[in-house]
Amino acid sequence: VPASFMLHDRNGDPYAEFGVGQTHFSPGSSGLNILDHRSGEHREAATADFIDYIKVGDQLKSIRLLATAFSSKEIEPLVSDAWRLYLLLKHTTKAYVSGAFSEEGVPRLLQLMQLYRSDAADLAARPMSICTVTASGQFSYNEDSCGNLIDFVEAGIPVEIVPVTLMALNAPVTTLGAAAFHTAEVLAGVTMAQLIRPGAPTLFGGASAAFHMQNTTSPMTAIEALRLTAVGSLMGKHLGMPTQAYTAFSEARVLDAQAGAETATGALLAVASGMDSVSGPGMLDYLLTFSLPKLVVDDEIAAQALHFGRDVRLEDDIPTTELIKELFAEGHVLVADHTMKHWPTALHLPGPVWDRDARDTWASKGELGIGARATAEVDRLLESYEPPETDPAVDAEARAIIKSGLSGGGELPAER
């Protein structure tokens, strides 16, 4: 298994390297519903919502990758995975995390990706996506998972092997026992990938949860599940593999204190454990609901987690003799040469969704809570979005690929 690999953007330029000590955040990718930032309504997601998501996500700095985050209600389920990917490729150049809903869907996804490369060999040499392969539980992979694994790996697309390890349900309730089950399931998928294509880029992934018997729910943000997620990352690192997990999201229904606490805990543990790829920002309600205000809040949480995870090293600060002299002479080190040189990188100054103002300043801005500030930032990003140029011939061919999978030759949804 390669210790590292590079994803490229839609244009073919190097974009994000995995396995080199850098954590990359991407939105979660299993949503069905949207929490409408305009009305507050919880409803089925539509194509217009997905395009809004791309417009916002394209401009985020710390959520470096995007994902086929949720499905649109207007498109047939058989081609829903391809429709999401088509919209993503049309409206952003960012690399992304994706996956197919069935074995039949993979060829369409590969066709869509290849439209932005010269041929299949070029796509394998410059992949733009990580694709998810999910274990079925009880140390097995079903027919769709095996088919997806074979097709993606043969095409040279990096894959993340993701068991859904449920502590107390399909795995031991204790951490080390669950980690042993989890590792066995991952390594089964990794072994298959390497047999299919030796040297295939593969991530040690996971979607760990705890089965809470009292509520018959399986929260992935339970603290014991987050502990297992971190252990999984450390195990993958011990084996010399890039690592991935679903974390840095929340089971809360709205953007509230629980949402912030669960997301921040997951993000910090991911960075601290050296995780390479984090899937989760933007998601609420057991990965079923997507929220644009939460996505911009999560971008700030990701920024702070990444800042926390920087290497601690000498930066002209040890020995401290000169700085002590400055402190005694001036009473502070505010304008010391060392401060002026290092403050831009040493300090993280949050963006507009985070409140660090003096109280009077906060009051002068309308005394807004984080939900209102995040909603305003979503509206600002929607207004400032600039679409990438897409060749009309490529766009027409992409639409034809998806239409060929529709039953009865139906029409594709309107994009607005």
Coordinates of C-alpha atoms in Angstrom, one line a residue:
V1 CA 0.0 0.0 0.0
P2 CA 1.5 3.4 -0.9
A3 CA 2.3 5.5 2.1
S4 CA 1.1 8.6 0.3
F5 CA -0.7 9.7 -2.8
M6 CA -1.8 12.9 -4.5
L7 CA -5.2 14.1 -5.6
H8 CA -5.5 16.5 -8.5
D9 CA -8.1 19.1 -9.1
R10 CA -10.5 19.2 -12.1
N11 CA -7.9 20.9 -14.2
G12 CA -5.3 18.2 -13.5
D13 CA -3.1 20.3 -11.2
P14 CA -1.8 18.7 -7.9
Y15 CA -4.2 19.6 -5.2
A16 CA -4.0 17.6 -1.9
E17 CA -1.5 15.0 -0.8
F18 CA -2.4 12.3 1.7
G19 CA -0.1 10.4 4.0
V20 CA 2.3 13.3 4.6
G21 CA 1.0 14.6 7.9
Q22 CA -1.7 17.0 6.7
T23 CA -5.3 16.6 7.6
H24 CA -7.8 17.3 4.8
F25 CA -11.5 18.1 5.7
S26 CA -14.4 17.4 3.4
P27 CA -18.2 17.5 4.0
G28 CA -20.1 14.4 4.9
S29 CA -21.6 12.4 2.0
S30 CA -24.7 10.5 2.9
G31 CA -27.4 13.2 3.4
L32 CA -31.0 13.0 2.2
N33 CA -32.4 16.2 3.7
I34 CA -31.5 19.9 4.0
L35 CA -32.0 22.3 6.9
D36 CA -33.0 25.3 4.8
H37 CA -31.0 28.3 5.9
R38 CA -33.6 30.7 4.6
S39 CA -36.7 29.3 6.2
G40 CA -35.4 26.9 8.9
E41 CA -37.5 24.1 7.3
H42 CA -36.2 20.6 7.4
R43 CA -37.1 19.0 4.1
E44 CA -35.9 16.8 1.3
A45 CA -32.9 18.2 -0.6
A46 CA -33.2 19.4 -4.2
T47 CA -30.8 20.1 -7.0
A48 CA -30.9 23.8 -6.3
D49 CA -29.7 23.1 -2.7
F50 CA -26.8 21.0 -4.0
I51 CA -25.7 23.8 -6.3
D52 CA -25.9 26.3 -3.4
Y53 CA -23.8 23.9 -1.4
I54 CA -21.1 23.8 -4.1
K55 CA -21.1 27.6 -4.4
V56 CA -20.4 27.9 -0.7
G57 CA -18.0 25.0 -0.4
D58 CA -16.0 26.1 -3.4
Q59 CA -14.9 29.2 -1.4
L60 CA -14.1 27.6 1.9
K61 CA -10.4 27.7 2.9
S62 CA -10.1 24.9 5.5
I63 CA -12.6 22.4 4.0
R64 CA -10.2 21.7 1.2
L65 CA -12.1 18.9 -0.5
L66 CA -15.8 18.8 -1.4
A67 CA -18.0 15.7 -1.5
T68 CA -21.1 14.4 -3.2
A69 CA -22.7 15.4 0.1
F70 CA -26.4 14.7 -0.3
S71 CA -28.9 13.4 -2.9
S72 CA -31.5 15.4 -4.9
K73 CA -35.1 14.4 -4.7
E74 CA -35.9 15.1 -8.4
I75 CA -33.5 12.6 -9.9
E76 CA -34.1 8.8 -10.3
P77 CA -32.2 6.9 -7.6
L78 CA -30.4 4.8 -10.2
V79 CA -28.5 7.8 -11.5
S80 CA -28.5 10.0 -8.3
D81 CA -24.8 9.3 -7.7
A82 CA -23.9 10.4 -11.2
W83 CA -26.1 13.5 -11.0
R84 CA -24.3 14.6 -7.8
L85 CA -21.0 14.1 -9.4
Y86 CA -22.0 15.9 -12.6
L87 CA -23.0 19.0 -10.6
L88 CA -19.8 18.9 -8.6
L89 CA -17.6 18.7 -11.6
K90 CA -19.5 21.5 -13.4
H91 CA -19.5 24.0 -10.5
T92 CA -16.1 23.6 -8.8
T93 CA -12.6 22.6 -9.7
K94 CA -11.8 21.2 -6.2
A95 CA -10.9 17.6 -5.6
Y96 CA -13.6 15.6 -3.8
V97 CA -14.8 12.5 -2.0
S98 CA -17.4 10.4 -3.8
G99 CA -18.9 7.0 -4.2
A100 CA -21.4 4.9 -6.1
F101 CA -24.8 3.7 -4.9
S102 CA -24.5 0.4 -6.8
E103 CA -22.1 -1.6 -8.9
E104 CA -23.9 -0.3 -12.0
G105 CA -23.2 3.3 -11.1
V106 CA -19.4 3.1 -11.1
P107 CA -18.9 3.1 -14.9
R108 CA -21.0 6.3 -15.2
L109 CA -18.9 8.0 -12.5
L110 CA -15.7 7.0 -14.2
Q111 CA -17.0 8.2 -17.6
L112 CA -17.8 11.6 -16.0
M113 CA -14.4 11.9 -14.4
Q114 CA -12.6 10.9 -17.6
L115 CA -14.3 13.8 -19.5
Y116 CA -11.8 16.1 -17.6
R117 CA -8.7 13.9 -18.5
S118 CA -7.2 12.9 -21.8
D119 CA -7.9 9.2 -21.3
A120 CA -8.3 6.4 -18.7
A121 CA -4.5 6.3 -18.1
D122 CA -4.4 10.0 -17.5
L123 CA -7.3 9.7 -14.9
A124 CA -5.4 6.9 -13.1
A125 CA -2.2 9.1 -13.1
R126 CA -4.0 12.2 -12.0
P127 CA -7.1 11.1 -9.9
M128 CA -9.4 13.8 -8.8
S129 CA -11.4 11.8 -6.2
I130 CA -11.3 9.4 -3.3
C131 CA -14.1 6.9 -3.5
T132 CA -15.7 5.1 -0.6
V133 CA -16.1 1.4 -0.3
T134 CA -18.1 0.3 2.7
A135 CA -17.8 -3.1 4.4
S136 CA -21.1 -4.9 5.0
G137 CA -20.4 -6.0 8.6
Q138 CA -19.5 -9.4 10.1
F139 CA -16.2 -9.3 8.2
S140 CA -17.8 -9.3 4.8
Y141 CA -18.3 -7.2 1.7
N142 CA -21.5 -7.5 -0.3
E143 CA -21.8 -7.7 -4.1
D144 CA -22.1 -4.0 -4.6
S145 CA -19.2 -3.2 -2.4
C146 CA -17.0 -5.7 -4.1
G147 CA -18.0 -4.5 -7.5
N148 CA -17.3 -0.9 -6.6
L149 CA -13.9 -1.8 -5.2
I150 CA -12.9 -3.7 -8.3
D151 CA -14.0 -1.0 -10.7
F152 CA -12.6 1.9 -8.8
V153 CA -9.3 0.2 -8.1
E154 CA -8.9 -1.1 -11.6
A155 CA -9.4 2.5 -12.8
G156 CA -6.6 3.8 -10.5
I157 CA -9.0 5.8 -8.3
P158 CA -7.9 5.9 -4.6
V159 CA -10.4 4.2 -2.3
E160 CA -11.2 4.5 1.4
I161 CA -12.1 1.2 3.1
V162 CA -14.9 2.1 5.5
P163 CA -16.3 -0.4 8.0
V164 CA -19.3 0.7 10.0
T165 CA -18.1 -0.6 13.4
L166 CA -21.0 -0.5 15.9
M167 CA -19.7 -0.9 19.5
A168 CA -22.0 -3.4 21.4
L169 CA -23.8 -4.4 18.2
N170 CA -21.5 -5.8 15.5
A171 CA -18.3 -5.3 17.5
P172 CA -17.2 -5.5 21.1
V173 CA -18.4 -2.8 23.4
T174 CA -14.8 -2.1 24.6
T175 CA -12.3 -0.1 22.7
L176 CA -9.5 -2.5 22.0
G177 CA -11.9 -5.4 21.0
A178 CA -13.8 -3.0 18.7
A179 CA -10.5 -1.8 17.2
A180 CA -9.5 -5.4 16.5
F181 CA -12.7 -6.1 14.7
H182 CA -12.5 -2.8 12.8
T183 CA -8.9 -3.4 11.8
A184 CA -9.7 -6.9 10.5
E185 CA -12.5 -5.5 8.3
V186 CA -10.3 -2.7 6.9
L187 CA -7.5 -5.1 6.1
A188 CA -9.8 -7.5 4.3
G189 CA -10.7 -4.6 1.9
V190 CA -7.1 -3.4 1.7
T191 CA -6.0 -7.0 0.8
M192 CA -8.6 -7.2 -2.0
A193 CA -7.6 -3.8 -3.4
Q194 CA -3.9 -4.8 -3.5
L195 CA -4.7 -8.1 -5.2
I196 CA -6.7 -6.3 -7.8
R197 CA -4.0 -3.7 -8.5
P198 CA -0.8 -3.9 -6.5
G199 CA 0.2 -0.5 -5.2
A200 CA -3.4 0.9 -5.4
P201 CA -3.7 4.0 -3.2
T202 CA -5.9 2.9 -0.3
L203 CA -7.0 4.7 2.9
F204 CA -7.5 2.9 6.3
G205 CA -11.0 4.3 6.9
G206 CA -13.9 4.0 9.3
A207 CA -17.3 5.0 10.4
S208 CA -17.3 4.0 14.1
A209 CA -20.4 4.3 16.3
A210 CA -21.7 3.1 19.6
F211 CA -25.0 1.3 19.9
H212 CA -26.9 2.9 22.8
M213 CA -29.4 0.3 23.9
Q214 CA -31.5 2.7 26.0
N215 CA -32.4 4.8 22.9
T216 CA -31.8 2.2 20.2
T217 CA -29.6 4.7 18.4
S218 CA -26.0 4.5 17.1
P219 CA -24.3 7.9 17.5
M220 CA -21.0 8.2 15.8
T221 CA -20.3 11.3 17.9
A222 CA -20.6 9.3 21.2
I223 CA -17.3 10.0 23.1
E224 CA -16.5 6.2 23.1
A225 CA -17.0 6.1 19.3
L226 CA -14.8 9.1 18.8
R227 CA -12.1 7.3 20.9
L228 CA -12.4 4.3 18.6
T229 CA -12.1 6.6 15.6
A230 CA -8.9 8.1 16.9
V231 CA -7.5 4.6 17.7
G232 CA -8.4 3.5 14.2
S233 CA -6.3 6.4 12.8
L234 CA -3.4 5.5 15.0
M235 CA -3.6 1.9 13.8
G236 CA -3.6 2.9 10.2
K237 CA -0.6 5.1 10.8
H238 CA 1.2 2.2 12.6
L239 CA 0.6 0.2 9.4
G240 CA 2.0 3.0 7.3
M241 CA -1.2 3.8 5.5
P242 CA -3.1 7.1 4.9
T243 CA -6.2 7.2 7.2
Q244 CA -9.8 8.4 7.0
A245 CA -12.9 8.5 9.1
Y246 CA -16.4 10.0 9.3
T247 CA -16.1 12.5 12.1
A248 CA -16.3 16.3 12.8
F249 CA -20.1 16.4 12.4
S250 CA -23.0 16.3 14.9
E251 CA -26.1 14.2 15.7
A252 CA -27.9 17.4 16.8
R253 CA -30.9 18.5 14.8
V254 CA -29.9 22.2 14.6
L255 CA -26.8 24.4 14.8
D256 CA -26.6 24.6 18.6
A257 CA -24.1 24.0 21.4
Q258 CA -24.2 20.3 21.0
A259 CA -23.5 20.6 17.3
G260 CA -20.4 22.8 18.0
A261 CA -19.1 20.6 20.8
E262 CA -19.5 17.3 18.9
T263 CA -18.0 18.7 15.7
A264 CA -15.0 20.4 17.4
T265 CA -14.2 17.3 19.5
G266 CA -14.2 15.1 16.4
A267 CA -12.1 17.6 14.4
L268 CA -9.5 18.0 17.2
L269 CA -9.2 14.3 17.7
A270 CA -8.8 13.7 14.0
V271 CA -6.0 16.2 13.7
A272 CA -4.3 15.0 17.0
S273 CA -4.3 11.4 15.8
G274 CA -2.8 12.3 12.4
M275 CA -5.8 11.5 10.3
D276 CA -5.4 12.3 6.6
S277 CA -9.0 12.6 5.4
V278 CA -12.0 13.7 7.5
S279 CA -15.5 13.3 6.2
G280 CA -18.3 15.0 8.1
P281 CA -18.5 18.9 8.1
G282 CA -21.9 20.3 7.3
M283 CA -23.8 17.3 8.6
L284 CA -26.4 17.0 11.3
D285 CA -28.9 14.4 12.5
Y286 CA -27.0 11.1 12.1
L287 CA -25.5 12.1 8.8
L288 CA -29.0 12.5 7.3
T289 CA -29.3 16.3 7.2
F290 CA -27.1 18.9 5.6
S291 CA -26.8 22.5 6.8
L292 CA -25.1 25.3 4.9
P293 CA -24.7 27.5 8.0
K294 CA -23.2 24.6 9.8
L295 CA -20.8 24.0 6.9
V296 CA -19.3 27.5 7.3
V297 CA -19.1 27.1 11.1
D298 CA -17.4 23.8 10.5
D299 CA -14.9 25.5 8.2
E300 CA -13.9 27.7 11.1
I301 CA -13.7 24.7 13.5
A302 CA -11.5 22.9 10.9
A303 CA -9.3 26.0 10.7
Q304 CA -8.8 26.1 14.4
A305 CA -8.2 22.3 14.6
L306 CA -5.6 22.6 11.9
H307 CA -3.9 25.5 13.6
F308 CA -3.8 23.5 16.9
G309 CA -2.1 20.6 15.0
R310 CA 0.8 22.6 13.7
D311 CA 4.3 21.3 14.6
V312 CA 5.8 22.8 17.8
R313 CA 9.3 24.0 16.8
L314 CA 11.9 26.6 17.6
E315 CA 10.9 29.9 16.1
D316 CA 13.5 32.3 17.3
D317 CA 12.1 32.1 20.8
I318 CA 14.5 29.9 22.7
P319 CA 16.7 31.0 24.3
T320 CA 14.4 33.8 25.6
T321 CA 17.1 36.3 26.6
E322 CA 16.3 39.0 24.1
L323 CA 12.6 38.7 24.6
I324 CA 13.0 39.1 28.4
K325 CA 15.1 42.2 27.8
E326 CA 12.4 43.6 25.6
L327 CA 9.7 42.8 28.2
F328 CA 11.6 44.6 31.0
A329 CA 12.6 47.5 28.8
E330 CA 9.1 48.2 27.3
G331 CA 6.8 46.5 29.7
H332 CA 5.4 44.3 26.8
V333 CA 6.6 42.5 23.7
L334 CA 3.8 43.8 21.5
V335 CA 6.0 45.5 18.9
A336 CA 9.1 43.3 19.4
D337 CA 10.7 42.2 16.2
H338 CA 9.9 38.6 17.1
T339 CA 6.2 39.4 17.6
M340 CA 6.0 41.4 14.4
K341 CA 7.7 38.5 12.5
H342 CA 5.7 35.6 13.9
W343 CA 2.2 36.9 14.8
P344 CA 0.6 36.4 11.4
T345 CA 1.3 32.6 11.5
A346 CA 1.4 32.1 15.3
L347 CA -2.1 33.5 15.9
H348 CA -5.3 32.3 14.4
L349 CA -7.8 35.1 13.8
P350 CA -11.3 33.6 13.2
G351 CA -13.5 34.6 10.4
P352 CA -16.9 36.4 10.6
V353 CA -18.9 33.5 12.0
W354 CA -16.9 33.5 15.2
D355 CA -17.5 36.2 17.8
R356 CA -14.3 37.6 19.3
D357 CA -15.4 41.2 19.4
A358 CA -15.7 43.4 22.4
R359 CA -19.2 43.5 23.7
D360 CA -19.9 47.0 22.4
T361 CA -18.7 46.0 19.0
W362 CA -20.9 42.9 19.0
A363 CA -23.9 44.9 20.1
S364 CA -23.3 47.4 17.3
K365 CA -23.4 44.6 14.8
G366 CA -26.9 43.6 15.9
E367 CA -26.2 41.2 18.8
L368 CA -26.2 38.3 16.4
G369 CA -25.8 34.7 17.6
I370 CA -23.8 32.1 15.7
G371 CA -26.7 30.9 13.6
A372 CA -27.5 34.4 12.3
R373 CA -23.8 35.1 11.6
A374 CA -23.4 31.8 9.8
T375 CA -26.5 32.4 7.7
A376 CA -25.2 35.9 6.7
E377 CA -21.9 34.3 5.7
V378 CA -23.7 31.7 3.6
D379 CA -25.6 34.5 1.8
R380 CA -22.4 36.4 1.3
L381 CA -20.6 33.4 -0.2
L382 CA -23.6 32.6 -2.5
E383 CA -23.4 36.2 -3.8
S384 CA -19.6 36.2 -4.3
Y385 CA -19.4 32.8 -6.1
E386 CA -17.7 32.7 -9.5
P387 CA -18.3 29.6 -11.6
P388 CA -15.4 27.8 -13.3
E389 CA -15.4 27.7 -17.1
T390 CA -16.8 24.4 -18.4
D391 CA -16.5 23.4 -22.0
P392 CA -20.1 23.2 -23.4
A393 CA -19.2 20.1 -25.4
V394 CA -18.0 18.4 -22.2
D395 CA -21.2 19.5 -20.4
A396 CA -23.4 18.1 -23.1
E397 CA -21.5 14.8 -23.1
A398 CA -21.8 14.5 -19.3
R399 CA -25.6 15.1 -19.4
A400 CA -25.9 12.5 -22.2
I401 CA -24.1 10.0 -20.0
I402 CA -26.6 10.5 -17.1
K403 CA -29.6 10.6 -19.4
S404 CA -28.6 7.2 -20.8
G405 CA -29.2 5.7 -17.4
L406 CA -32.7 7.2 -16.9
S407 CA -35.6 4.8 -17.2
G408 CA -37.8 5.6 -20.2
G409 CA -35.5 8.3 -21.5
G410 CA -36.7 11.0 -19.1
E411 CA -35.4 14.5 -18.7
L412 CA -32.8 15.7 -16.2
P413 CA -33.9 18.1 -13.5
A414 CA -33.6 21.8 -14.0
E415 CA -30.5 23.2 -12.3
R416 CA -32.4 26.1 -10.7

